[in-house]
Short mmCIF file of C-alpha atoms in Angstrom, two decimals:
data_model
loop_
_atom_site.label_atom_id
_atom_site.label_comp_id
_atom_site.label_asym_id
_atom_site.label_seq_id
_atom_site.Cartn_x
_atom_site.Cartn_y
_atom_site.Cartn_z
CA MET U 71 -38.59 28.89 -54.56
CA HIS U 72 -38.76 25.50 -53.19
CA SER U 73 -42.21 23.66 -52.82
CA PRO U 74 -42.95 23.45 -49.55
CA ARG U 75 -42.67 20.17 -48.23
CA ARG U 76 -45.80 17.71 -47.82
CA LYS U 77 -46.34 16.50 -44.11
CA SER U 78 -46.45 12.71 -43.58
CA PRO U 79 -49.68 11.45 -43.23
CA PRO U 80 -50.61 10.56 -39.41
CA SER U 81 -50.87 7.28 -38.97
CA GLU U 82 -54.95 6.14 -39.38
CA SER U 83 -56.82 3.50 -37.31
CA PRO U 84 -58.43 0.69 -38.29
CA PHE U 85 -62.01 2.29 -37.44
CA ALA U 86 -60.65 5.40 -39.34
CA VAL U 87 -60.46 3.05 -42.08
CA ALA U 88 -63.52 1.53 -42.16
CA LYS U 89 -65.57 4.58 -41.73
CA LEU U 90 -63.43 6.29 -45.03
CA ALA U 91 -64.85 3.10 -47.08
CA GLY U 92 -68.27 3.61 -46.02
CA SER U 93 -68.25 7.35 -46.18
CA TYR U 94 -67.09 6.36 -50.22
CA ILE U 95 -69.61 3.99 -51.00
CA ARG U 96 -72.57 6.38 -49.58
CA LYS U 97 -71.33 9.06 -51.61
CA GLY U 98 -71.52 6.62 -54.75
CA GLY U 99 -68.49 5.65 -55.07
CA HIS U 100 -68.09 2.27 -57.36
CA LEU U 101 -65.45 0.63 -55.27
CA PRO U 102 -65.30 -3.21 -56.20
CA VAL U 103 -67.06 -5.99 -54.03
CA VAL U 104 -64.00 -7.51 -53.35
CA VAL U 105 -62.20 -3.98 -52.07
CA VAL U 106 -65.01 -3.79 -49.86
CA VAL U 107 -64.53 -7.27 -48.70
CA VAL U 108 -61.64 -7.17 -48.04
CA THR U 109 -61.31 -3.97 -46.20
CA ILE U 110 -63.85 -5.52 -43.82
CA PHE U 111 -61.71 -8.57 -43.62
CA VAL U 112 -58.60 -7.02 -42.78
CA PHE U 113 -60.64 -4.54 -39.98
CA ALA U 114 -62.06 -7.53 -38.20
CA LEU U 115 -58.04 -8.99 -38.12
CA VAL U 116 -56.86 -5.97 -36.90
CA VAL U 117 -59.43 -5.24 -33.72
CA MET U 118 -59.09 -8.85 -33.07
CA TYR U 119 -55.26 -9.08 -32.45
CA SER U 120 -54.77 -4.87 -31.70
CA GLU U 121 -53.20 -6.14 -28.47
CA ASP U 122 -50.85 -8.48 -29.67
CA ILE U 123 -49.15 -6.35 -32.24
CA LYS U 124 -49.19 -3.63 -29.41
CA SER U 125 -46.63 -6.21 -27.63
CA ILE U 126 -44.89 -6.80 -30.70
CA ALA U 127 -44.21 -3.46 -31.44
CA ALA U 128 -43.37 -2.65 -27.30
CA GLU U 129 -40.77 -5.80 -27.28
CA TYR U 130 -39.10 -4.75 -30.90
CA SER U 131 -39.10 -1.10 -29.40
CA LEU U 132 -37.24 -2.52 -26.09
CA SER U 133 -35.00 -4.80 -27.95
CA ARG U 134 -33.53 -1.69 -29.97
CA PHE U 135 -32.80 0.35 -27.12
CA LYS U 136 -31.03 -2.84 -25.85
CA ALA U 137 -29.09 -3.56 -29.39
CA ARG U 138 -28.13 0.97 -28.79
CA GLY U 139 -26.54 -0.22 -25.39
CA TYR U 140 -29.02 1.33 -23.60
CA ASP U 141 -29.55 -0.87 -19.73
CA LEU U 142 -33.08 0.79 -19.09
CA ALA U 143 -32.77 -1.50 -15.16
CA ARG U 144 -29.98 1.67 -14.74
CA GLY U 145 -31.35 4.70 -16.39
CA SER U 146 -30.74 5.85 -20.50
CA ASN U 147 -28.65 7.82 -21.83
CA ASP U 148 -28.89 11.87 -22.61
CA SER U 149 -27.61 13.07 -26.34
CA THR U 150 -24.41 13.61 -23.88
CA GLY U 151 -23.60 10.46 -23.19
CA ARG U 152 -24.27 10.39 -19.46
CA ARG U 153 -26.75 8.00 -18.00
CA GLN U 154 -29.35 9.65 -16.54
CA PRO U 155 -31.35 7.82 -13.38
CA MET U 156 -34.69 6.43 -13.82
CA ALA U 157 -37.35 5.54 -10.70
CA GLU U 158 -37.60 2.55 -9.38
CA LYS U 159 -34.47 1.24 -11.10
CA LYS U 160 -34.11 -2.15 -9.66
CA LYS U 161 -38.19 -3.22 -10.30
CA PRO U 162 -36.72 -4.49 -13.71
CA ARG U 163 -34.04 -6.32 -12.76
CA LYS U 164 -36.24 -8.54 -10.05
CA ARG U 165 -37.01 -11.41 -12.20
CA ARG U 166 -33.49 -11.76 -13.73
CA ASP U 167 -32.23 -11.88 -10.41
CA GLU U 168 -34.34 -14.08 -9.06
CA LYS U 169 -33.54 -16.56 -11.75
CA SER U 170 -29.53 -15.92 -11.33
CA ALA U 171 -29.76 -16.61 -7.85
CA ARG U 172 -31.12 -19.59 -8.27
CA SER U 173 -28.56 -20.93 -10.63
CA VAL U 174 -26.39 -23.86 -9.52
CA VAL U 175 -22.96 -25.21 -10.48
CA SER U 176 -23.09 -29.04 -11.02
CA VAL U 177 -20.28 -31.01 -9.25
CA PRO U 178 -20.58 -34.33 -9.48
CA ALA U 179 -20.18 -36.07 -6.06
CA SER U 180 -18.26 -38.34 -7.48
CA CYS U 181 -15.68 -35.31 -8.80
CA ASP U 182 -12.17 -34.85 -6.59
CA LEU U 183 -11.72 -31.59 -7.81
CA SER U 184 -8.07 -31.78 -6.30
CA ASP U 185 -6.77 -34.48 -8.52
CA GLY U 186 -5.75 -33.95 -12.19
CA GLU U 187 -3.32 -32.44 -14.34
CA TRP U 188 -2.22 -29.03 -15.63
CA VAL U 189 -2.98 -28.13 -19.45
CA PHE U 190 -1.54 -25.44 -21.60
CA ASP U 191 -4.18 -23.43 -22.57
CA ASP U 192 -3.52 -19.87 -24.09
CA VAL U 193 -7.02 -19.82 -25.07
CA ASN U 194 -8.68 -19.67 -22.19
CA TYR U 195 -6.19 -18.25 -20.10
CA PRO U 196 -5.31 -15.98 -18.31
CA LEU U 197 -9.28 -14.88 -17.20
CA TYR U 198 -7.85 -11.40 -17.01
CA ARG U 199 -4.67 -9.22 -18.27
CA GLU U 200 -2.55 -8.17 -15.35
CA ASP U 201 -3.10 -4.57 -16.34
CA GLN U 202 -7.06 -4.74 -16.36
CA CYS U 203 -7.10 -5.14 -12.69
CA GLN U 204 -6.81 -1.25 -11.38
CA PHE U 205 -5.98 -2.15 -8.04
CA LEU U 206 -3.64 -4.92 -8.08
CA SER U 207 -0.88 -4.95 -5.60
CA GLU U 208 2.96 -4.38 -6.10
CA GLN U 209 3.47 -7.94 -4.44
CA VAL U 210 2.24 -9.36 -7.25
CA SER U 211 1.93 -7.80 -10.06
CA CYS U 212 5.15 -9.99 -11.54
CA LEU U 213 4.77 -8.56 -15.19
CA LYS U 214 4.67 -5.28 -14.32
CA ASN U 215 7.81 -5.83 -11.80
CA GLY U 216 10.03 -7.29 -14.53
CA ARG U 217 9.04 -10.67 -15.35
CA ARG U 218 9.61 -11.28 -19.27
CA GLU U 219 8.02 -14.04 -19.81
CA ALA U 220 3.54 -14.88 -18.86
CA MET U 221 3.36 -18.78 -19.62
CA TYR U 222 2.85 -19.36 -15.77
CA GLN U 223 -0.42 -17.71 -17.03
CA LYS U 224 -1.62 -20.01 -19.40
CA TRP U 225 -2.50 -23.56 -17.53
CA ARG U 226 -5.34 -24.74 -16.98
CA TRP U 227 -6.28 -27.33 -14.27
CA GLN U 228 -8.00 -30.45 -15.47
CA PRO U 229 -9.47 -32.86 -12.33
CA LYS U 230 -9.55 -36.44 -13.59
CA GLY U 231 -12.53 -37.87 -14.88
CA CYS U 232 -14.84 -34.86 -14.61
CA SER U 233 -14.52 -30.66 -15.40
CA LEU U 234 -13.50 -28.08 -13.62
CA PRO U 235 -16.85 -25.65 -14.16
CA GLU U 236 -15.61 -21.94 -15.43
CA PHE U 237 -15.72 -18.69 -13.53
CA ASP U 238 -18.73 -16.91 -13.83
CA ALA U 239 -18.66 -13.57 -12.49
CA ARG U 240 -21.78 -12.53 -12.59
CA LEU U 241 -23.49 -15.73 -11.23
CA LEU U 242 -21.00 -15.29 -8.49
CA LEU U 243 -22.10 -11.61 -7.86
CA GLU U 244 -25.46 -12.95 -7.68
CA ARG U 245 -24.62 -15.14 -5.41
CA LEU U 246 -23.07 -12.29 -3.29
CA ARG U 247 -25.91 -9.74 -4.01
CA GLY U 248 -26.88 -7.70 -0.76
CA LYS U 249 -24.62 -10.57 1.48
CA ARG U 250 -21.04 -10.21 2.51
CA MET U 251 -18.35 -12.60 1.73
CA MET U 252 -14.92 -12.32 3.72
CA LEU U 253 -11.64 -13.92 3.42
CA VAL U 254 -9.73 -14.49 6.80
CA GLY U 255 -6.29 -15.39 7.41
CA ASP U 256 -2.03 -14.87 6.28
CA SER U 257 -1.13 -13.48 2.97
CA MET U 258 -1.88 -16.72 1.48
CA ASN U 259 -5.66 -15.42 1.88
CA ARG U 260 -5.00 -12.10 0.85
CA ASN U 261 -3.09 -13.48 -2.55
CA GLN U 262 -6.22 -15.08 -3.24
CA TRP U 263 -8.69 -12.24 -2.09
CA GLU U 264 -6.88 -10.11 -5.16
CA SER U 265 -6.96 -12.56 -7.76
CA LEU U 266 -11.07 -12.44 -6.44
CA VAL U 267 -11.35 -9.38 -6.78
CA CYS U 268 -9.88 -9.42 -10.22
CA LEU U 269 -11.78 -11.67 -11.38
CA LEU U 270 -15.07 -9.67 -10.59
CA GLN U 271 -13.96 -6.72 -11.83
CA THR U 272 -14.17 -8.16 -15.25
CA ALA U 273 -18.04 -8.09 -14.86
CA LEU U 274 -18.24 -4.71 -13.56
CA PRO U 275 -17.96 -1.00 -14.98
CA PRO U 276 -15.18 1.07 -13.63
CA GLU U 277 -17.43 3.08 -11.54
CA GLY U 278 -19.63 0.11 -10.07
CA TRP U 279 -17.24 -0.68 -7.16
CA SER U 280 -15.13 1.03 -4.48
CA ARG U 281 -12.28 -0.57 -2.44
CA ARG U 282 -11.25 0.77 1.03
CA VAL U 283 -9.02 -0.24 3.93
CA ASP U 284 -10.15 -0.32 7.68
CA GLY U 285 -7.66 -1.76 10.02
CA SER U 286 -7.16 -5.50 9.52
CA ARG U 287 -9.98 -5.20 6.69
CA SER U 288 -9.28 -4.72 3.02
CA ILE U 289 -12.78 -4.04 1.67
CA PHE U 290 -13.99 -4.33 -1.81
CA THR U 291 -17.66 -3.30 -2.46
CA VAL U 292 -19.99 -3.86 -5.20
CA GLU U 293 -22.60 -1.33 -5.17
CA ASP U 294 -24.70 -2.44 -7.77
CA TYR U 295 -25.24 -5.86 -6.11
CA ASP U 296 -24.89 -4.58 -2.34
CA ALA U 297 -21.85 -6.82 -2.39
CA SER U 298 -18.67 -7.13 -0.08
CA ILE U 299 -15.86 -9.10 -0.44
CA GLU U 300 -13.49 -8.53 2.04
CA PHE U 301 -9.92 -9.59 3.22
CA TYR U 302 -9.44 -9.72 7.11
CA TRP U 303 -5.34 -9.75 8.48
CA ALA U 304 -5.25 -12.34 11.11
CA PRO U 305 -2.14 -15.31 10.33
CA PHE U 306 -3.23 -17.16 13.47
CA LEU U 307 -6.70 -16.74 13.07
CA VAL U 308 -6.87 -16.12 16.77
CA GLU U 309 -5.31 -13.58 18.90
CA SER U 310 -1.17 -12.56 18.25
CA ASN U 311 1.38 -10.66 18.56
CA SER U 312 1.90 -10.59 14.48
CA ASP U 313 -1.73 -9.05 14.45
CA ASP U 314 -0.70 -5.64 13.05
CA PRO U 315 -1.40 -5.34 9.31
CA GLU U 316 1.30 -3.15 8.47
CA ILE U 317 4.05 -3.88 10.85
CA HIS U 318 4.36 -8.01 11.29
CA SER U 319 7.56 -8.77 10.67
CA ILE U 320 8.44 -9.88 14.36
CA ALA U 321 11.04 -13.01 14.92
CA VAL U 322 9.17 -14.37 18.11
CA ARG U 323 5.51 -14.91 17.22
CA ILE U 324 3.38 -15.80 20.50
CA ILE U 325 -0.07 -16.66 19.70
CA LYS U 326 -3.33 -16.90 22.30
CA ALA U 327 -4.53 -19.80 21.32
CA ASP U 328 -7.91 -19.89 22.95
CA SER U 329 -8.83 -15.92 22.39
CA ILE U 330 -10.28 -15.68 18.81
CA GLU U 331 -13.10 -12.73 19.91
CA LYS U 332 -10.59 -9.91 19.62
CA HIS U 333 -10.72 -10.64 15.35
CA ALA U 334 -13.98 -12.57 15.06
CA VAL U 335 -16.40 -9.86 16.54
CA HIS U 336 -15.26 -8.43 12.98
CA TRP U 337 -16.70 -11.62 11.09
CA LYS U 338 -20.08 -11.89 12.23
CA GLY U 339 -22.66 -11.49 10.13
CA ALA U 340 -20.54 -12.67 7.33
CA ASP U 341 -22.65 -14.35 4.95
CA VAL U 342 -19.27 -16.56 3.31
CA LEU U 343 -16.43 -16.91 5.60
CA VAL U 344 -12.54 -18.29 3.84
CA PHE U 345 -10.25 -19.33 5.91
CA ASP U 346 -6.47 -19.91 5.86
CA THR U 347 -3.48 -20.25 8.14
CA TYR U 348 -0.25 -22.47 7.45
CA ILE U 349 2.76 -20.17 6.28
CA TRP U 350 3.21 -18.42 9.56
CA TRP U 351 3.39 -21.68 11.36
CA MET U 352 6.77 -22.88 9.55
CA ASN U 353 9.16 -20.57 11.31
CA THR U 354 9.92 -23.33 14.35
CA PRO U 355 8.72 -26.65 15.13
CA LYS U 356 7.85 -25.50 18.44
CA ILE U 357 5.12 -22.81 18.92
CA LYS U 358 5.40 -20.00 21.47
CA VAL U 359 1.47 -20.26 23.23
CA LEU U 360 0.63 -17.62 25.82
CA ARG U 361 -0.57 -19.23 29.34
CA PRO U 362 -3.87 -18.64 30.60
CA GLY U 363 -4.17 -15.45 32.43
CA ALA U 364 -0.67 -13.89 31.25
CA LYS U 365 -0.12 -10.38 32.09
CA ASN U 366 1.98 -9.72 28.96
CA TRP U 367 3.39 -11.77 26.12
CA THR U 368 6.58 -12.86 27.66
CA GLU U 369 4.69 -15.23 29.69
CA HIS U 370 4.38 -18.53 27.21
CA ASP U 371 5.17 -21.80 26.81
CA GLU U 372 6.51 -23.91 24.11
CA ILE U 373 3.73 -26.81 22.43
CA VAL U 374 4.74 -28.86 19.64
CA ARG U 375 3.46 -27.00 16.67
CA ARG U 376 0.62 -29.93 15.10
CA GLU U 377 -0.46 -29.82 18.91
CA ALA U 378 -1.08 -25.84 18.80
CA TYR U 379 -2.39 -26.09 15.32
CA GLU U 380 -5.15 -28.29 16.30
CA ARG U 381 -6.20 -26.23 19.34
CA VAL U 382 -6.10 -23.31 17.62
CA LEU U 383 -8.53 -24.87 14.65
CA ARG U 384 -10.97 -26.11 17.44
CA THR U 385 -10.78 -22.90 18.77
CA THR U 386 -11.79 -21.29 15.44
CA SER U 387 -14.26 -23.91 14.57
CA ASN U 388 -16.30 -23.74 18.12
CA TRP U 389 -16.56 -20.05 17.56
CA VAL U 390 -18.20 -20.85 14.27
CA ASP U 391 -20.59 -23.49 15.75
CA GLN U 392 -21.54 -21.04 18.19
CA ASN U 393 -21.63 -17.68 16.26
CA LEU U 394 -23.23 -18.61 12.75
CA ASP U 395 -26.56 -19.64 11.34
CA PRO U 396 -26.00 -22.94 8.92
CA ASN U 397 -29.19 -21.33 7.44
CA ARG U 398 -27.44 -18.51 6.41
CA SER U 399 -23.31 -18.53 6.30
CA SER U 400 -21.47 -20.86 3.45
CA VAL U 401 -17.82 -21.49 5.25
CA PHE U 402 -14.43 -22.26 3.73
CA PHE U 403 -11.44 -23.86 4.93
CA MET U 404 -8.47 -23.20 2.33
CA SER U 405 -5.45 -25.86 2.55
CA MET U 406 -1.98 -25.20 2.78
CA SER U 407 -0.62 -23.45 0.06
CA PRO U 408 3.03 -25.01 -0.76
CA LEU U 409 6.72 -23.31 -1.06
CA HIS U 410 9.12 -23.99 -4.18
CA SER U 411 12.43 -22.85 -1.71
CA ARG U 412 15.17 -25.81 -2.75
CA SER U 413 15.38 -26.46 -6.33
CA SER U 414 16.57 -29.84 -5.89
CA TYR U 415 13.41 -31.45 -4.30
CA TRP U 416 12.62 -30.91 -7.92
CA GLY U 417 15.37 -32.48 -9.50
CA ASN U 418 16.98 -29.44 -10.69
CA PRO U 419 20.34 -29.36 -8.46
CA ASP U 420 21.99 -26.26 -10.41
CA GLY U 421 18.43 -24.19 -9.78
CA ILE U 422 18.32 -21.17 -7.43
CA LYS U 423 15.16 -21.67 -5.12
CA CYS U 424 12.11 -21.13 -7.78
CA ALA U 425 13.64 -18.34 -9.68
CA LYS U 426 14.09 -18.94 -13.44
CA GLU U 427 11.55 -21.55 -13.44
CA THR U 428 8.99 -21.32 -16.24
CA MET U 429 7.22 -24.83 -16.36
CA PRO U 430 5.01 -26.77 -13.87
CA ILE U 431 6.38 -30.31 -12.45
CA LYS U 432 5.88 -32.70 -14.66
CA ASN U 433 5.40 -35.76 -12.22
CA MET U 434 5.18 -35.37 -8.88
CA ALA U 435 6.14 -38.97 -8.00
CA GLY U 436 9.01 -38.83 -5.44
CA VAL U 437 8.85 -35.08 -5.08
CA ARG U 438 8.68 -33.71 -1.42
CA LEU U 439 8.63 -30.14 -0.84
CA GLY U 440 9.12 -29.96 2.85
CA MET U 441 5.81 -29.09 4.19
CA ASP U 442 3.89 -30.05 7.32
CA LYS U 443 2.00 -32.41 6.08
CA ASN U 444 0.74 -33.48 9.60
CA LEU U 445 -1.20 -29.70 9.66
CA PHE U 446 -2.65 -30.86 6.00
CA ALA U 447 -4.25 -33.82 8.26
CA VAL U 448 -5.17 -31.94 11.37
CA ALA U 449 -6.88 -28.82 9.73
CA LYS U 450 -9.29 -31.83 7.08
CA ASN U 451 -9.78 -33.36 10.68
CA VAL U 452 -10.48 -30.68 12.49
CA THR U 453 -12.86 -28.77 9.93
CA GLY U 454 -14.74 -31.60 9.04
CA SER U 455 -16.23 -32.03 12.85
CA THR U 456 -18.07 -29.54 13.48
CA ALA U 457 -21.80 -29.94 14.65
CA ARG U 458 -24.02 -27.46 13.64
CA VAL U 459 -22.49 -25.14 11.06
CA PRO U 460 -20.38 -27.44 7.99
CA ILE U 461 -16.93 -26.23 7.25
CA THR U 462 -15.72 -27.13 3.36
CA PHE U 463 -12.14 -28.31 3.24
CA VAL U 464 -10.54 -26.92 0.09
CA ASP U 465 -7.69 -28.85 -0.84
CA ILE U 466 -5.70 -26.70 -2.73
CA THR U 467 -2.19 -27.85 -1.96
CA THR U 468 -2.26 -30.61 -4.44
CA MET U 469 -2.35 -29.13 -7.41
CA SER U 470 -0.61 -25.92 -6.57
CA GLU U 471 2.96 -28.15 -5.54
CA TYR U 472 3.18 -28.80 -9.30
CA ARG U 473 3.61 -25.11 -9.66
CA LYS U 474 7.03 -23.88 -9.40
CA ASP U 475 6.89 -21.68 -12.37
CA ALA U 476 3.69 -19.49 -10.59
CA HIS U 477 5.78 -17.85 -7.83
CA THR U 478 6.44 -14.11 -7.60
CA SER U 479 10.14 -14.66 -7.10
CA VAL U 480 11.97 -11.90 -7.92
CA TYR U 481 9.17 -9.68 -9.37
CA THR U 482 8.05 -8.36 -6.00
CA VAL U 483 8.79 -6.41 -3.13
CA ARG U 484 10.58 -6.88 -0.11
CA GLN U 485 9.41 -4.95 3.07
CA GLY U 486 6.95 -2.79 0.92
CA GLU U 487 9.41 -1.82 -1.58
CA LEU U 488 9.85 -3.17 -4.71
CA LEU U 489 13.11 -5.38 -5.85
CA THR U 490 16.26 -3.05 -7.02
CA PRO U 491 17.79 -4.85 -10.30
CA GLU U 492 20.72 -5.50 -8.07
CA GLN U 493 18.47 -7.47 -5.60
CA GLN U 494 17.09 -8.74 -8.54
CA ALA U 495 20.31 -10.51 -9.26
CA LYS U 496 20.50 -12.02 -6.34
CA PRO U 497 17.82 -14.97 -6.03
CA ALA U 498 19.36 -16.79 -3.65
CA GLU U 499 18.58 -13.97 -1.30
CA PHE U 500 15.55 -12.14 -2.56
CA ALA U 501 13.97 -14.37 -4.14
CA ASP U 502 9.96 -15.03 -2.76
CA CYS U 503 8.84 -18.91 -3.33
CA ILE U 504 5.94 -18.35 -0.92
CA HIS U 505 3.70 -15.90 -3.10
CA TRP U 506 2.09 -16.25 -6.57
CA CYS U 507 2.18 -14.14 -9.24
CA VAL U 508 -1.97 -12.75 -10.10
CA PRO U 509 -3.38 -13.61 -12.96
CA GLY U 510 -1.93 -17.06 -12.06
CA LEU U 511 -2.68 -20.31 -10.16
CA PRO U 512 -5.02 -18.17 -7.31
CA ASP U 513 -7.22 -17.78 -10.56
CA ILE U 514 -7.58 -21.89 -10.02
CA TRP U 515 -7.88 -21.62 -6.48
CA ASN U 516 -11.01 -19.10 -6.75
CA GLN U 517 -12.57 -21.44 -9.43
CA ILE U 518 -12.57 -24.10 -7.22
CA LEU U 519 -14.06 -22.19 -4.68
CA PHE U 520 -16.51 -20.81 -7.02
CA ALA U 521 -17.37 -23.98 -8.05
CA ARG U 522 -18.01 -25.41 -4.23
CA LEU U 523 -19.87 -22.41 -3.11
CA LEU U 524 -21.65 -22.43 -6.05
CA SER U 525 -22.71 -25.84 -6.37
CA ALA U 526 -23.95 -25.76 -2.47
CA ARG U 527 -27.61 -24.87 -1.71
CA PRO U 528 -28.11 -21.31 -1.83
CA ARG U 529 -28.29 -19.51 1.60
CA GLN U 530 -30.94 -17.17 2.56
#
């Protein structure tokens, strides 16, 4: 037979130990005097510091749970590995959230983030893998679409005389807690929105977000932070005949230069607004603008592009001033994203548009890419002249001009369909030298936007 297993003795309190010693002496025991004195001394110490000992034990217990992967603010795990809810789960996070919300990214006033150079960095870049972003569209998934080299993902932007702050997804999510961020504009802002969502996904569990489409809005929701990051399709910002988010390939484009409310009603209440508009202006040197009081889209006049562009940006800036709270909303305007449609512009007469380009332009001296820099000057001037609500002009043009290598080229879609091998073999006809692969250049745009947003005073 097995001998019965002895039970472990219960842990005894210091009071029980002292009582036991006293009892032993009363019964005639002969404990050495030294032992009695030491026992009484230890008893006194334990009584004095018992609360501290309990506190240390509690912290040790908490650290053990955290070390094992338990998140006490979100719930514990049962034996099956399923997460169990806990009452008042947000309370333990309150102090950490408040601290994070006060965190500020430092960018010196003298630092021009747009002036710098590209440095190859295959250690820290890309910031995520293409296959890690769960909903990345086919339009910008260049590796998936057959691009064989990934050098375009591994370049870091280094401003002169200062550093570009690292993108911190958790810090940005904390700043956006309980808030709504919206990117408004054309497919360049959609390109940037996809990159931003991919960057944020690196800090989220698979079940921690959702995505849906509601008309012109694509909405990425982060449940734990009660935050949404949205894209709104409005290629001219104001109302136009190209506003359908799915069917907008219209040869004759017409705008209502003074009419913005149709779109802007969806922007009200946004805490962060990021505007852009450029590429849709470049089809013709003159823009068709609907006449005041016109009953249909045929009643229009043609206006010089620069004049029409300024008129539209005035309409947008006036809406921002009249409808947003400067103490709550942060507003940005992204500068134009360049095209690389002629290889002769950067000294490669034998090239075909941006196809097969694998390196950035080394020196922009003398390089002209055919952009309308007048629109750049107009945007910078108009956005800087608001009366109530400041609009931060974000220059991404200069850094992007170097990146002839980073476009989607033939590794993309046309009219919603992936290019066939036969079409990919005809880059002169099918190469897209407007949009950008992701991961890639748009991640750097978001790094700069992150730096500008987080270096500002937090909005309440």
